[in-house]
Coordinates of C-alpha atoms in Angstrom, one line a residue:
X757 CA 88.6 169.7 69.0
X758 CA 85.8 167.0 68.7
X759 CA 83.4 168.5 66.2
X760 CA 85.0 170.9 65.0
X761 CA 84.7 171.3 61.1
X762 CA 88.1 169.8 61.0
X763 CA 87.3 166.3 63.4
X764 CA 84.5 164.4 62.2
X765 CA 81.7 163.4 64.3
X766 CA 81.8 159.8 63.0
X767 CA 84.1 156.9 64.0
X768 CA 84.2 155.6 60.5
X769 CA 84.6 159.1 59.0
X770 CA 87.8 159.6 61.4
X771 CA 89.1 156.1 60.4
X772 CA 88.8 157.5 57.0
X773 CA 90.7 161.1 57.6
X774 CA 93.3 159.0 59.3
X775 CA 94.1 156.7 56.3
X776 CA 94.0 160.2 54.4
X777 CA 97.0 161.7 56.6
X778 CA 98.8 158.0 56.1
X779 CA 97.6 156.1 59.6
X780 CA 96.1 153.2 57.9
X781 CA 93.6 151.8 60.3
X782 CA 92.8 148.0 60.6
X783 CA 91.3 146.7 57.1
X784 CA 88.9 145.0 59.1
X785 CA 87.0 148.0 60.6
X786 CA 83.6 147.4 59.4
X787 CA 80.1 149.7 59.7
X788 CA 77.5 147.1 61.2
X789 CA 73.9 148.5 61.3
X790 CA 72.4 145.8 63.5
X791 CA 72.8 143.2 66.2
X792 CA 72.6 140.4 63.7
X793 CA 75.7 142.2 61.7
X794 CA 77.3 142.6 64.8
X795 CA 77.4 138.8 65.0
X796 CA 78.2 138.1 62.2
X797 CA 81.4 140.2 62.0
X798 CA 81.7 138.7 65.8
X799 CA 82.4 135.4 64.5
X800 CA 84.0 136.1 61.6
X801 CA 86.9 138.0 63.5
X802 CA 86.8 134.2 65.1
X803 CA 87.1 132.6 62.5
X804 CA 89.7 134.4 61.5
X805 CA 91.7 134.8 64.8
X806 CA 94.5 132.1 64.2
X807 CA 95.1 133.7 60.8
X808 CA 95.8 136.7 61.6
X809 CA 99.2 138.4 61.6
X810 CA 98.7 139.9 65.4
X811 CA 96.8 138.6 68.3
X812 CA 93.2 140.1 69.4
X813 CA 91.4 138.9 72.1
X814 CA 87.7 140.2 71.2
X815 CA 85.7 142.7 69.1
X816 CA 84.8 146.7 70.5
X817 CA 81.5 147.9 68.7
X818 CA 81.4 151.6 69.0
X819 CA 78.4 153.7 68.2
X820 CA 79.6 155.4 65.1
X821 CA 77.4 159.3 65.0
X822 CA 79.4 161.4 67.5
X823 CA 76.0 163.3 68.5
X824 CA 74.5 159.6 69.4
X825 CA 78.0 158.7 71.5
X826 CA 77.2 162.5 73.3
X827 CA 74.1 161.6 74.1
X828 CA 74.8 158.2 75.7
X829 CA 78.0 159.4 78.0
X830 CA 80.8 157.9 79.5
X831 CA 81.9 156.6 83.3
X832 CA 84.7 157.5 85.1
X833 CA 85.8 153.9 83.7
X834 CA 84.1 153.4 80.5
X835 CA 82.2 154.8 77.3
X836 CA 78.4 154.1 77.2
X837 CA 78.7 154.3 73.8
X838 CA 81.3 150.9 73.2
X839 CA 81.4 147.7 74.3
X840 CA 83.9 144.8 74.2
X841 CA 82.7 141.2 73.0
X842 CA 85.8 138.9 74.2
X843 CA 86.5 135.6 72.5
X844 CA 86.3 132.6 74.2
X845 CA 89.9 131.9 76.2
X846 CA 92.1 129.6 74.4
X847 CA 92.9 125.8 76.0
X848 CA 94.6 123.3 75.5
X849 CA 95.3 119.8 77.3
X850 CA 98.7 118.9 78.5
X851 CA 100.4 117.0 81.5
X852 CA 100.9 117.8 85.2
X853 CA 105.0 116.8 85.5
X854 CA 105.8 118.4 88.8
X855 CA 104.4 120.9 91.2
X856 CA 107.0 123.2 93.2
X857 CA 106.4 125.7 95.9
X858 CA 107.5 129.5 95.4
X859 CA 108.1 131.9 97.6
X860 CA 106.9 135.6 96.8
X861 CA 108.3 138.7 97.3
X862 CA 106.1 139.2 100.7
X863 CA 106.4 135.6 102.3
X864 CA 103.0 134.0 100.2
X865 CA 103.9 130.6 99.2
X866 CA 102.5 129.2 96.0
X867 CA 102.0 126.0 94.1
X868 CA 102.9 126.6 90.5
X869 CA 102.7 123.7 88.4
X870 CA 105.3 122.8 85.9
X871 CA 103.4 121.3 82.6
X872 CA 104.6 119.4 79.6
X873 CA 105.3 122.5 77.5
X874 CA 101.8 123.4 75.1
X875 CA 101.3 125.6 72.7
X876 CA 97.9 127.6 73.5
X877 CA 97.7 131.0 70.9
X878 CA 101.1 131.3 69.7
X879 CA 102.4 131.0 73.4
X880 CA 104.5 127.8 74.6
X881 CA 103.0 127.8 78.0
X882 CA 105.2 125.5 80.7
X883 CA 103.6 126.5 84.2
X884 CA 100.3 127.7 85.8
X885 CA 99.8 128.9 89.4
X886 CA 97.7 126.8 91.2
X887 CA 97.3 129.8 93.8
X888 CA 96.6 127.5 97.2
X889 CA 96.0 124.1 98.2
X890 CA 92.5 124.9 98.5
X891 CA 92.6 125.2 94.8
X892 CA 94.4 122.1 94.6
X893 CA 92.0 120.1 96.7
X894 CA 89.4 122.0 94.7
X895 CA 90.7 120.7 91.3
X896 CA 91.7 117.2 92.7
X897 CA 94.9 117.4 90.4
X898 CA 98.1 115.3 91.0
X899 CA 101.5 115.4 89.4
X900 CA 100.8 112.9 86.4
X901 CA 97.2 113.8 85.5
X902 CA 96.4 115.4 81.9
X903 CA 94.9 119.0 82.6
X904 CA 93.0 121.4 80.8
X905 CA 95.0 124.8 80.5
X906 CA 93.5 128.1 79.9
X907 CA 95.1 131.5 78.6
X908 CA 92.7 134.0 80.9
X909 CA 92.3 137.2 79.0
X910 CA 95.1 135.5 76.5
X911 CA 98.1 136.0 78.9
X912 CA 97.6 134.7 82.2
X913 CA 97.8 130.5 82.6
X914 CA 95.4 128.3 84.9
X915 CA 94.5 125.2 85.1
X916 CA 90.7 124.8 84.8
X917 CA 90.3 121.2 85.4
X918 CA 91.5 117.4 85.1
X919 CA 90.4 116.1 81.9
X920 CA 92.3 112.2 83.1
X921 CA 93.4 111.2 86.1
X922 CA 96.8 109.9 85.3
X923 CA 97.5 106.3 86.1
X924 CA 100.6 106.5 88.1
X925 CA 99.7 110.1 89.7
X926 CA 101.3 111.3 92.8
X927 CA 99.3 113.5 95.3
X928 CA 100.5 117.1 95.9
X929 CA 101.9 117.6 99.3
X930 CA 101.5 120.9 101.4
X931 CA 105.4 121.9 102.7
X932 CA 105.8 121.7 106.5
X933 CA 108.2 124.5 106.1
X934 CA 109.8 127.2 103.9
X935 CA 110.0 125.8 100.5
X936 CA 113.5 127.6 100.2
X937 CA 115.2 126.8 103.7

């Protein structure tokens, strides 16, 4: 029960009863008391990211008294009392080497594009949807052009722009027809 005399109020206090009964917590919880120290530990969880044993995508700041969380409430969807500060997506730059055409499960056909395989996070990423020709069009991309490629939300690969126009590119055709057939 939350505040009972057995669960304490406080986020860090509860950290600390857990590493009591043996759940060690993260050693890099740490209190911050204002926006500037929220910053700081911001970017030094940055800093920090590639170095670290597991991924993490961002930093949650939680109001720490439990009367203060009370008092501020919740959603249906979220605590007014936390809030998530992502990092900035990982990229990297890597070739366009062919674009084919999949089918879907209910008859949508997509261009993914297969890339020069990259590493971006820890992740040897080899293909991004290119959702529609629209997009395509939108980009301006070709087989042979160098691309920047972006892990959204550190899992899902797209190509966010042409960072060269390749010299010997080849423009990406629409099928006439099923892809498959």
């Amino acid at each position: 029960n939350v505040g009972s005399p057995s669960v304490p109020l406080s986020q860090m206090e509860r950290l600390a009863e857990l590493d009591r009964l043996g759940l060690k917590p993260s050693k890099r919880v740490r209190g911050c008391n204002t926006v500037e120290e929220c910053l700081a530990y911001y970017n030094e969880l940055l800093a920090a990211r590639d170095s670290l044993a597991y991924e993490i995508d961002g930093v949650v700041f939680k109001v720490d008294d439990g009367s203060d969380r009370y008092m501020l409430g919740e959603t249906s969807k979220h605590p007014n009392w936390a809030i998530a500060f992502k990092f900035p997506p990982r990229e990297e730059g890597t070739i366009v080497e062919d674009v084919v055409w999949q089918v879907g499960r209910t008859g949508v056909i997509t261009p993914v594009a297969k890339l020069r395989p990259v590493n971006i996070g820890r992740v040897e990423v080899s293909s991004a949807s290119l959702y529609n020709p629209d997009e395509i069009a939108r980009l301006d991309i070709a087989i042979g052009d160098r691309v920047l490629v972006r892990r959204a939300g550190d899992v899902i690969t797209k190509i966010t722009s042409v960072l060269l126009k390749g010299k010997n590119r080849t423009p990406i055709t629409t099928p006439k027809g099923c892809p498959c057939c």
